Short mmCIF file of C-alpha atoms in Angstrom, two decimals:
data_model
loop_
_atom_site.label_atom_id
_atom_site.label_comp_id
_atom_site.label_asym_id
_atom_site.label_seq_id
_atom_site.Cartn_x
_atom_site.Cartn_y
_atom_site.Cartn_z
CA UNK A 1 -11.95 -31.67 80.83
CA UNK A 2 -8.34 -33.07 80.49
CA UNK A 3 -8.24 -36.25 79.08
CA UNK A 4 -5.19 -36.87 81.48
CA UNK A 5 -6.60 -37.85 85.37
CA UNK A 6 -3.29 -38.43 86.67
CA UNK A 7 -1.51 -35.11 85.33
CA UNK A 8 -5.01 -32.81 85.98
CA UNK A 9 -4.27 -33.80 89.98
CA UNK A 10 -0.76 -32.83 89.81
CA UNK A 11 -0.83 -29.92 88.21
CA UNK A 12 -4.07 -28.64 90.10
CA UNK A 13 -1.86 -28.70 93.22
CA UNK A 14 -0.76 -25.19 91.81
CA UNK A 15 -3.61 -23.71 92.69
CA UNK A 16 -3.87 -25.74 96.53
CA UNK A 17 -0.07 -24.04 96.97
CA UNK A 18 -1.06 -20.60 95.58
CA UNK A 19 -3.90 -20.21 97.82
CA UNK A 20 -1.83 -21.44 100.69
CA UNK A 21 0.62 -18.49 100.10
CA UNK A 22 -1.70 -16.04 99.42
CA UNK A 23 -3.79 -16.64 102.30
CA UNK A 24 -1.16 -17.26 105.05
CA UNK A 25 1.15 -14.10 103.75
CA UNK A 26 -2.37 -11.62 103.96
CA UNK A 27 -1.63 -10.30 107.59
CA UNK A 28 1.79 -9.84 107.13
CA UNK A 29 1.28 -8.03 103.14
CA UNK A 30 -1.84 -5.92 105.26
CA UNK A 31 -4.39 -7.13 102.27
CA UNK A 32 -7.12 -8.12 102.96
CA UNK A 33 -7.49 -8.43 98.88
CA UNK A 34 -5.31 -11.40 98.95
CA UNK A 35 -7.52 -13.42 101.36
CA UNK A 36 -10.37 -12.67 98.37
CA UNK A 37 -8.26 -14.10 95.82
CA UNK A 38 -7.02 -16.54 97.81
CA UNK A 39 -10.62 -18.08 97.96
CA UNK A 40 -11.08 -17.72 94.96
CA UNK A 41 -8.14 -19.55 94.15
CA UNK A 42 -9.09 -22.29 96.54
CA UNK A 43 -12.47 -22.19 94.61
CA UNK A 44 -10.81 -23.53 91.18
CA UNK A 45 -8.83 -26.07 93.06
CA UNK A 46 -12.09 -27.82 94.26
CA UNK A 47 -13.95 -27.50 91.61
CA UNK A 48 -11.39 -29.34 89.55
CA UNK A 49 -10.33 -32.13 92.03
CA UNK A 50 -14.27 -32.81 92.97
CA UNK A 51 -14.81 -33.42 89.13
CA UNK A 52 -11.47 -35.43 87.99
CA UNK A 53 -10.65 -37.23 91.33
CA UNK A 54 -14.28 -39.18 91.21
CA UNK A 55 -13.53 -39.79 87.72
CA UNK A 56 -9.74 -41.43 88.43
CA UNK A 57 -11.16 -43.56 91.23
CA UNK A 58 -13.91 -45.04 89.00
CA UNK A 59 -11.70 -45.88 86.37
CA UNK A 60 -9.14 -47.89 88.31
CA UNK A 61 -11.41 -49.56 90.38
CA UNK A 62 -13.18 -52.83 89.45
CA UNK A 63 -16.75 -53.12 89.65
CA UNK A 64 -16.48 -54.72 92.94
CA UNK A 65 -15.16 -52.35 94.86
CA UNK A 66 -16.04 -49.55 92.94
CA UNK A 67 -18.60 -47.99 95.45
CA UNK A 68 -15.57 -48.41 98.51
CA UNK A 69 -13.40 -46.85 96.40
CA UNK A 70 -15.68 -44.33 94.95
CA UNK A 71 -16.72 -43.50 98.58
CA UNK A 72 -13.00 -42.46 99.69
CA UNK A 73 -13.49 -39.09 98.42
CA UNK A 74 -16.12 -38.53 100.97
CA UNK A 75 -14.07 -39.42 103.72
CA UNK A 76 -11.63 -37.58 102.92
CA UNK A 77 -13.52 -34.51 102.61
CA UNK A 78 -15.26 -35.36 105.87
CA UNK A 79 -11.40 -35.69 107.89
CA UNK A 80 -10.37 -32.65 105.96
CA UNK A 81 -13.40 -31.13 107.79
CA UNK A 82 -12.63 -32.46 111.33
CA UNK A 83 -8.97 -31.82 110.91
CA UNK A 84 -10.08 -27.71 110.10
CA UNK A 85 -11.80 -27.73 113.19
CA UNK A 86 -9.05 -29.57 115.74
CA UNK A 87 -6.38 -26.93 113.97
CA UNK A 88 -8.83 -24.17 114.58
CA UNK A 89 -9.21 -24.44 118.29
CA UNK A 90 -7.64 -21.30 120.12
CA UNK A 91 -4.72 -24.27 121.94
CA UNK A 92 -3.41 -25.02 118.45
CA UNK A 93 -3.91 -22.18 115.66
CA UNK A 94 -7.12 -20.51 116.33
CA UNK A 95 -5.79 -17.48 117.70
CA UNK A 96 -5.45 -13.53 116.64
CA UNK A 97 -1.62 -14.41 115.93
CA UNK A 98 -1.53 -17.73 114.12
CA UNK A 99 -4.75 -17.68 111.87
CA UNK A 100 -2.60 -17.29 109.19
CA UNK A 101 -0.54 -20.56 109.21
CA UNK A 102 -3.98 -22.31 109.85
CA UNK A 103 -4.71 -21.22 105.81
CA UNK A 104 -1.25 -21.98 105.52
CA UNK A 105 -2.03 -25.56 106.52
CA UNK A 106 -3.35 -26.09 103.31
CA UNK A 107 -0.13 -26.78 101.44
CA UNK A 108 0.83 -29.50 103.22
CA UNK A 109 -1.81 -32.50 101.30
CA UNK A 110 -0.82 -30.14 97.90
CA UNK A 111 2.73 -31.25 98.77
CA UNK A 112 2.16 -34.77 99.94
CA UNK A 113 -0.14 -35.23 96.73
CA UNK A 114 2.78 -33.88 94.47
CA UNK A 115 5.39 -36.01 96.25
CA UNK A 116 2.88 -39.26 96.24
CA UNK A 117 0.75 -39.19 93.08
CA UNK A 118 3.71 -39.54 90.35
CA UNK A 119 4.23 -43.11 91.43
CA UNK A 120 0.81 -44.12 90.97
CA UNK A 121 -0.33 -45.53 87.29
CA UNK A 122 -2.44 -43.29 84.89
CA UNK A 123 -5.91 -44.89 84.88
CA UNK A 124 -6.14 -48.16 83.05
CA UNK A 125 -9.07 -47.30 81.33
CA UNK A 126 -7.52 -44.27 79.81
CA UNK A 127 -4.67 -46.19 78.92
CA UNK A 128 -6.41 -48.75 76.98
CA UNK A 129 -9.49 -46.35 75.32
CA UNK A 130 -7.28 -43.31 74.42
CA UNK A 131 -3.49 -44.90 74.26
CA UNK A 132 -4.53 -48.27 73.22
CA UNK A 133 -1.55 -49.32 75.52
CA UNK A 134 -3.37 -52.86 77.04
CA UNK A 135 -0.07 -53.57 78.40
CA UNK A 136 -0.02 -50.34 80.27
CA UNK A 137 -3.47 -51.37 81.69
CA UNK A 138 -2.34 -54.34 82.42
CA UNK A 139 0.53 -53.18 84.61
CA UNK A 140 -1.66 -50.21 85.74
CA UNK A 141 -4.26 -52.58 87.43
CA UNK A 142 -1.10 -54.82 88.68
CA UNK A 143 0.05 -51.71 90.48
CA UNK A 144 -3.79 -51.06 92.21
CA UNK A 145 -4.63 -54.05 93.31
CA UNK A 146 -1.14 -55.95 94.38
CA UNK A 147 -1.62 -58.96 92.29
CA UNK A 148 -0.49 -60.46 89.46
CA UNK A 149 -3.66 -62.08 87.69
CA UNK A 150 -5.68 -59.37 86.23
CA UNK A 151 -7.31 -61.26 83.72
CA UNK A 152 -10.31 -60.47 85.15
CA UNK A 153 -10.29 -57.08 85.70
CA UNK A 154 -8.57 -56.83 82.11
CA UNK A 155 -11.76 -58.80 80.54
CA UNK A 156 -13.37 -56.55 81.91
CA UNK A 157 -12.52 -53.21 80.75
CA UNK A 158 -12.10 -54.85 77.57
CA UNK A 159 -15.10 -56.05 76.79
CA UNK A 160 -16.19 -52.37 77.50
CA UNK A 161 -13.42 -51.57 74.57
CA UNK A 162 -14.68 -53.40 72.11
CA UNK A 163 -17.99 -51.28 72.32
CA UNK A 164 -15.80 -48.01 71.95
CA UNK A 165 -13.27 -48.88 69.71
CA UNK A 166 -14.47 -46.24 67.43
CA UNK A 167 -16.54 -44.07 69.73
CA UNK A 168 -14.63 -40.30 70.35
CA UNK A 169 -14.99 -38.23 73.43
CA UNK A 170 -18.52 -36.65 73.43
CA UNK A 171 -18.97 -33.18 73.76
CA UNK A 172 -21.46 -31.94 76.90
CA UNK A 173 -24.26 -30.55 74.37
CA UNK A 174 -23.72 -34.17 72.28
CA UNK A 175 -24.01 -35.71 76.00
CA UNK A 176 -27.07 -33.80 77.00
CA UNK A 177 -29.18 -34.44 72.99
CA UNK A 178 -28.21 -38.36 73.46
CA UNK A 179 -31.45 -39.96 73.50
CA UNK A 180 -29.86 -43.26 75.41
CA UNK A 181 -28.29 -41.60 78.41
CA UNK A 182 -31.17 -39.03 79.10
CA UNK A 183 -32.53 -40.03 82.33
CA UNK A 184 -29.07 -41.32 83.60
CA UNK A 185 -28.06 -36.97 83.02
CA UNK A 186 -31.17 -36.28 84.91
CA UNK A 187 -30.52 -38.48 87.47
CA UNK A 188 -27.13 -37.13 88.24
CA UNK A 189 -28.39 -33.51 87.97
CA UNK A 190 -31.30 -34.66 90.57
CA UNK A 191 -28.48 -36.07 92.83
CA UNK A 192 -25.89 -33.35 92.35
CA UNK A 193 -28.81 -30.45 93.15
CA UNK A 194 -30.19 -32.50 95.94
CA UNK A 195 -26.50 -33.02 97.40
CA UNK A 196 -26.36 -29.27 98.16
CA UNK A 197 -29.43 -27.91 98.49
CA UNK A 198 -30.53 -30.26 101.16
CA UNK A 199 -29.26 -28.11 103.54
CA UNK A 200 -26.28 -29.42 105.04
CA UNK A 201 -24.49 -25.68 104.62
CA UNK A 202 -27.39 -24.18 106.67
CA UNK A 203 -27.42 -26.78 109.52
CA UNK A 204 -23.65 -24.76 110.14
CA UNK A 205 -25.98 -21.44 110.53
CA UNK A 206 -27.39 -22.43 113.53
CA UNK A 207 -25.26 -24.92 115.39
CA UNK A 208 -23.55 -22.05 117.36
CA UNK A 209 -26.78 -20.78 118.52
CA UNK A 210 -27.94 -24.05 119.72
CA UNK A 211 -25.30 -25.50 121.44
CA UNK A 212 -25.36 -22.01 123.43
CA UNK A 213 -29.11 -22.93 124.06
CA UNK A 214 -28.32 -25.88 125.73
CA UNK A 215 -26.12 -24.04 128.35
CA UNK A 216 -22.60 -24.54 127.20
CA UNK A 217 -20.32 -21.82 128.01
CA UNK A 218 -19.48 -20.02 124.53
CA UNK A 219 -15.96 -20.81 125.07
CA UNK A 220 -16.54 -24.41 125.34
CA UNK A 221 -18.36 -24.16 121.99
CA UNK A 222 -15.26 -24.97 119.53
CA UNK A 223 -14.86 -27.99 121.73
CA UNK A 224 -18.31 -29.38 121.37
CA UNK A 225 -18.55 -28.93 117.58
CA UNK A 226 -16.04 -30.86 117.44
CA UNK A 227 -18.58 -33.68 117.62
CA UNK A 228 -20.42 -32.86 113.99
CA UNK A 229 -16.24 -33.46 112.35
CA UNK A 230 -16.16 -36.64 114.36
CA UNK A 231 -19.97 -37.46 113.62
CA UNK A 232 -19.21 -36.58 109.56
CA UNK A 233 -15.96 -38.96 109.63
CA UNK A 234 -17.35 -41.97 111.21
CA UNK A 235 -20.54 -41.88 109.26
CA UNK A 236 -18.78 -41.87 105.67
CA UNK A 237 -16.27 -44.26 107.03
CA UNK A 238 -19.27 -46.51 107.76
CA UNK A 239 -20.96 -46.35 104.66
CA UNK A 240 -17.33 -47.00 102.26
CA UNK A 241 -17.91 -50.15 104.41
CA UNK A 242 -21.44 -51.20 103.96
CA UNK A 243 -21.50 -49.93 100.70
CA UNK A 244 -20.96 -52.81 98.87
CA UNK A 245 -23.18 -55.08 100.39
CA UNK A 246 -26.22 -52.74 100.79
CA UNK A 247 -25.61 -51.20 97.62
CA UNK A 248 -26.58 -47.52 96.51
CA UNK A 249 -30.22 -47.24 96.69
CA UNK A 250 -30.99 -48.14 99.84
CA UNK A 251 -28.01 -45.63 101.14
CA UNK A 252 -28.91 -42.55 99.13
CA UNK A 253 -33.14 -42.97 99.47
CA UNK A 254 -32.26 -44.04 103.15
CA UNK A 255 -29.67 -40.88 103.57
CA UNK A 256 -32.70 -38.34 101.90
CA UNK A 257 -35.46 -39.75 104.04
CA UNK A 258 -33.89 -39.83 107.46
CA UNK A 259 -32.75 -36.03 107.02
CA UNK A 260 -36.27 -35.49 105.83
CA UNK A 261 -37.59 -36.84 109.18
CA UNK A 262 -34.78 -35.15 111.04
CA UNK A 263 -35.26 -31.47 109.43
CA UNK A 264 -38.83 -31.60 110.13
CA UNK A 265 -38.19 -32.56 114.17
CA UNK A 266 -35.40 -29.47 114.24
CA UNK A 267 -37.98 -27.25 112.75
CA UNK A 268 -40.41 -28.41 116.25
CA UNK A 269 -37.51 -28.24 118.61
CA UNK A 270 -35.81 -25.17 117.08
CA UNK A 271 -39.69 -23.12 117.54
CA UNK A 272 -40.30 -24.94 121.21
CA UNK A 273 -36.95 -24.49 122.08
CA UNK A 274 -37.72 -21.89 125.15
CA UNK A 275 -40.40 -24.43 126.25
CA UNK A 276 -38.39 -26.70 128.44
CA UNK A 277 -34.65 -26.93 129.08
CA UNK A 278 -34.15 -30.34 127.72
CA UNK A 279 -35.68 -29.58 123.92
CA UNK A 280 -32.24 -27.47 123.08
CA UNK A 281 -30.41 -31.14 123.54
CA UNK A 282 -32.89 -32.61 121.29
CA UNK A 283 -32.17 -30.69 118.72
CA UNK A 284 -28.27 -30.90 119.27
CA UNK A 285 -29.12 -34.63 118.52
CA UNK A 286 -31.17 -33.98 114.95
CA UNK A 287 -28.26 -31.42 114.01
CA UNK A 288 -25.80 -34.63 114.26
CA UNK A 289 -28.38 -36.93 113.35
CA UNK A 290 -28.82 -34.64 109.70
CA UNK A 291 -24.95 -34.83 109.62
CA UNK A 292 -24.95 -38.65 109.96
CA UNK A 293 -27.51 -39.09 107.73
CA UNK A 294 -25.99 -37.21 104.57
CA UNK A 295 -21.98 -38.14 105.10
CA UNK A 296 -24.05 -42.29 105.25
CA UNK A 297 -25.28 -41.64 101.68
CA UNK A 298 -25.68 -38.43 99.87
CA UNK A 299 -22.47 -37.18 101.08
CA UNK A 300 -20.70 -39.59 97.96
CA UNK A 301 -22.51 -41.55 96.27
CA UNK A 302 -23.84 -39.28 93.65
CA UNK A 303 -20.19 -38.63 92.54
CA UNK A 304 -19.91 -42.41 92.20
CA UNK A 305 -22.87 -42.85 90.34
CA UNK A 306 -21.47 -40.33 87.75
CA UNK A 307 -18.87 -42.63 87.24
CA UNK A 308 -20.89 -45.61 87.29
CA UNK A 309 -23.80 -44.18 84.61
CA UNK A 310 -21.11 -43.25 81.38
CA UNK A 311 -19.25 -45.41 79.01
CA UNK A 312 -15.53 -43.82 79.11
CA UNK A 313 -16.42 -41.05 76.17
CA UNK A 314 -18.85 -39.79 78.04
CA UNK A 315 -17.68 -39.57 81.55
CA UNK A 316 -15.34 -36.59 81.24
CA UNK A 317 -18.17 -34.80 79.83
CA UNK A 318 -20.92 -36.58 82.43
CA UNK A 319 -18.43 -34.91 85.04
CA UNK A 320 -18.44 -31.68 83.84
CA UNK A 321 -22.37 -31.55 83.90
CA UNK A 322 -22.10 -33.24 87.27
CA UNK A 323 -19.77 -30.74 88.76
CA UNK A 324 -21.30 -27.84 87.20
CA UNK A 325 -24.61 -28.47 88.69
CA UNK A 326 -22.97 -29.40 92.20
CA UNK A 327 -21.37 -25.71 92.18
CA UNK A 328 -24.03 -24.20 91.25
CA UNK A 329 -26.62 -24.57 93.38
CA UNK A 330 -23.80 -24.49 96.44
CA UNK A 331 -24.17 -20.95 95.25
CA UNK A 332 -27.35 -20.41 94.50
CA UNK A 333 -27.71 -21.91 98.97
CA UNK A 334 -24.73 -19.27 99.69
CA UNK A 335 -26.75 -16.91 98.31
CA UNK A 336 -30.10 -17.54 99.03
CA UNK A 337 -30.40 -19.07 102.43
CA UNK A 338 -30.07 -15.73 104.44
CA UNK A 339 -33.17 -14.28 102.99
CA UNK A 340 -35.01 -18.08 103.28
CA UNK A 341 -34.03 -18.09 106.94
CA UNK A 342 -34.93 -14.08 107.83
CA UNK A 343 -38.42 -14.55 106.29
CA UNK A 344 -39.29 -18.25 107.61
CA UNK A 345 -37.07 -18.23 110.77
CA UNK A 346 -36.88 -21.63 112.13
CA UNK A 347 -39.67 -23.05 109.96
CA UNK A 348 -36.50 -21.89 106.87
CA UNK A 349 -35.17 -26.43 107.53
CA UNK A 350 -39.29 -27.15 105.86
CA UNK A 351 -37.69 -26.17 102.58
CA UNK A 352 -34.64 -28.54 103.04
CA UNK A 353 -36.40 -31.26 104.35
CA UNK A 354 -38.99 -30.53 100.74
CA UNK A 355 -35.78 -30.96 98.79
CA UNK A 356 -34.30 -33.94 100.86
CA UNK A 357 -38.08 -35.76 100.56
CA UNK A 358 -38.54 -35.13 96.27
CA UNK A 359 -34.89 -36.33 96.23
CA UNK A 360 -35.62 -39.25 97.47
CA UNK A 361 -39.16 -40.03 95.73
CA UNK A 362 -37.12 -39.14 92.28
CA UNK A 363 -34.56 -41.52 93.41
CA UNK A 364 -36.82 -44.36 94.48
CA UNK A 365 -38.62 -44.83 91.38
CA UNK A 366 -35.99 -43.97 88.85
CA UNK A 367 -32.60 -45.06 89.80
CA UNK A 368 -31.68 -48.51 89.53
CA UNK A 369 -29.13 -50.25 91.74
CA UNK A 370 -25.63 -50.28 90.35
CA UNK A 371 -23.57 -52.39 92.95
CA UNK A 372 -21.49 -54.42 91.56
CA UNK A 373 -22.99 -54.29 87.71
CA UNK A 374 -21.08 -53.38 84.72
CA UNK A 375 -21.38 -50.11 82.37
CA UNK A 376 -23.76 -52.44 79.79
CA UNK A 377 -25.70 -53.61 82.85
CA UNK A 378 -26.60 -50.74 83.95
CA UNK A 379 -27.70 -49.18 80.32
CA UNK A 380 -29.79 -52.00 80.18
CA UNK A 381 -31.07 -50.45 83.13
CA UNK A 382 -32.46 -47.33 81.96
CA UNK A 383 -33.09 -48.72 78.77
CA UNK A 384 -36.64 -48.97 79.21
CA UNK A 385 -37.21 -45.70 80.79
CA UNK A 386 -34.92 -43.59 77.80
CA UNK A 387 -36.98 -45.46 74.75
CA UNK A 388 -34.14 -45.93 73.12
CA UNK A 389 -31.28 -49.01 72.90
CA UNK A 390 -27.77 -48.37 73.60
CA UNK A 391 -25.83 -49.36 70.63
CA UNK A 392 -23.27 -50.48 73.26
CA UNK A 393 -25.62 -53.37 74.74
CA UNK A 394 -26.38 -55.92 72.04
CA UNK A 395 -22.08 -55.86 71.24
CA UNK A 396 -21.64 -56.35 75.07
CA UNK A 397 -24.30 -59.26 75.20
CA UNK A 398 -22.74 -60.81 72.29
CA UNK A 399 -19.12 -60.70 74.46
CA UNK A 400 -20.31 -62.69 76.69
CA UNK A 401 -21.21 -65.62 74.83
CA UNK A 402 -18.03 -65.73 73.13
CA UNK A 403 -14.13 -66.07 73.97
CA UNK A 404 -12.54 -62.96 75.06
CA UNK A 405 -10.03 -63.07 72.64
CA UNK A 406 -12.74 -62.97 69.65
CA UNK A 407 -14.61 -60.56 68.01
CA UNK A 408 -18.12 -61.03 68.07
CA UNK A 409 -20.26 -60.27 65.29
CA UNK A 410 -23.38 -58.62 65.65
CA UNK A 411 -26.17 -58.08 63.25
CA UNK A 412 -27.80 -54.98 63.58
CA UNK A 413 -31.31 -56.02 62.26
CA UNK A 414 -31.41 -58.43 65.05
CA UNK A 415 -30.60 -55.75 67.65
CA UNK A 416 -33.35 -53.53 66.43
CA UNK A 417 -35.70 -56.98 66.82
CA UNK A 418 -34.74 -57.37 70.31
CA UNK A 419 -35.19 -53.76 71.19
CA UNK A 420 -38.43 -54.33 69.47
CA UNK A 421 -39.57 -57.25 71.32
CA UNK A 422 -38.60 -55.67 74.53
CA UNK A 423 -40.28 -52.56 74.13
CA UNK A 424 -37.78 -49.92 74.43
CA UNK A 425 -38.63 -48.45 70.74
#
């Protein structure tokens, strides 16, 4: 991955514009073959801004409003979403005639993006780890938050320096062997796998079907899904509020269980659903009430605790793993979901609401809280659980007790005694 955040966003708005022209020029060309490559396209565009745009927004945030922060990628997606689905109504661009500029549509946040991003900062952790430019960070954090004392924030990402003064980038296979971030990789590939395979993408398969089970006219359809844009927005908008006071855990295990409990209701409504008139608007309610419950927790947070989890040499390749995992099993759904739902029928949401349930058993026993807690804090952490002590802690510990503008000295035969005394090896 690009060791530049700043200049990976900008220049993946080639591929955003490409796929805009390719797509909204395939009527008038008469090829289809361009709509194919124009998703395809679109495809590498994603893939790169789901894995570098989490990575910018943990790295100029401070650790107090990292999870807000972290959680305006959701959103984002989540209007994006909505926004798709106002254009697409046959009153605006939804027609025969004007599905093209619809695709076309795309360009415009590629062009806003291009026109906006250049002013911004590169992040300040990448210019003090890989430029060694602190008074680049300095201004860089100025810049984000609007203020002139960033001491704080500065201390901060310092006292993370002095750990990796000498520590490269890490490779993905030196990433996956490290004995000290084993179960934080696990965790993230838990979270990443759960994120798509608990069904969200199927919920879509049916929602058509249901709403004309409940008596509305198939016209009115477009109109009424509107609701699941709406219900996505508001919901991630309401947890990059509550975020930071409820914290991760309770969101994520919270977000997991409650679609657990709402899959396995569908499933009952979905085979009664001939029974009595009323049970079709029930499960209109558990389809928004599955929506809710991811966009409030799943729906982000494991892309901020990829952030959260890795020193700085490790996060580009943490986000590789991260997003190769995420697009993976997005396909292996795609491609398995039609034969899950033709052999189970409407018992197929039992398997999803499996996934959504081990997701969040994993989760409550293993992951730690990370609100508000710094990268050493949270090594500390998993610590225990890896059986092995992060060279990073003992330095970090030893920060704290002295000046910032010292270096602290640390013997290494007393951090094996402490790792010692508290178990870890």
């Amino acid at each position: 991955m690009p060791r530049l955040r700043k200049h990976t966003l900008l220049a993946n708005n080639i591929f955003a514009i490409s796929t805009a022209l390719l797509m909204a020029c395939a009527l008038q060309a008469g090829a289809f073959e361009m709509l194919i490559v124009g998703r395809f396209v679109m495809g590498i565009d994603g893939g790169v801004a789901l894995s570098v745009l989490p990575m910018y927004l943990s790295e100029i945030s401070p650790k107090e409003i990292r999870g807000s922060l972290g959680q305006v990628t959701a959103i984002f997606i989540c209007i994006g979403v909505f926004a798709g689905q106002l254009l697409g109504l046959p009153e605006l661009l939804g027609k025969e005639s004007t599905w093209p500029y619809l695709f076309g549509v795309i360009v415009i946040p590629a062009v806003v993006q291009l026109v906006s991003l250049p002013f911004l900062p590169e992040s300040p952790r990448y210019l003090l780890f890989e430029k060694n430019d602190q008074m680049g960070a300095e201004k860089a954090f100025q810049r984000f938050l609007g203020k002139e004392d960033v001491s704080r924030e500065l201390e901060e990402v310092l006292a993370e320096g002095r750990v990796q003064r000498n520590i490269r980038l890490v490779s993905v296979w030196e990433l996956l062997r490290s004995p000290f971030v084993r179960w934080q990789v696990l965790t993230v590939v838990v979270t990443m796998a759960c994120y798509q395979l608990c069904g969200l993408n199927a919920i879509w398969f049916y929602t058509n079907s249901i709403f004309g089970k409940a008596g509305i006219p198939r016209e009115n359809i477009p109109y009424i899904t509107l609701s699941t844009g709406g219900v996505e927005t508001l919901a991630s908008i309401f947890s990059g509020l509550v975020i930071e006071r409820l914290g991760r855990r309770p969101l994520l295990i919270g977000g997991f269980g409650l679609m657990t409990l709402f899959f396995g209701i569908l499933t009952v409504t979905l085979t009664l659903q001939d029974q009595a008139s009323w049970i079709p608007y029930l499960s209109i309610f558990c389809i928004l009430a599955i929506i809710a419950s991811f966009c409030s927790g799943p729906g982000g947070i494991p892309f901020i605790l990829t952030g959260e989890f890795f020193q700085q040499s490790q996060r580009p390749a943490a986000f590789i793993v991260a997003g190769t995992v995420n697009w993976l099993s997005n396909f292996a759904v795609g491609l398995l979901f039609p034969f899950i739902q033709k052999s189970l029928g409407t018992y197929c949401f039992l398997v999803f609401a499996a996934i959504c349930f081990s997701g969040a058993l994993y989760l409550y026993f293993v992951l730690p809280e990370t609100k508000n807690r710094t990268h050493a804090e949270i090594s500390q952490a998993f610590a225990r659980r890896n059986k092995a002590c992060p060279p990073e802690e003992k330095i970090d510990a030893a920060v704290t007790d002295s000046k910032p503008s010292e270096r602290p000295d640390v013997d290494p035969s007393s951090t094996r005694d402490k790792c010692v005394k508290n178990g870890i090896v």
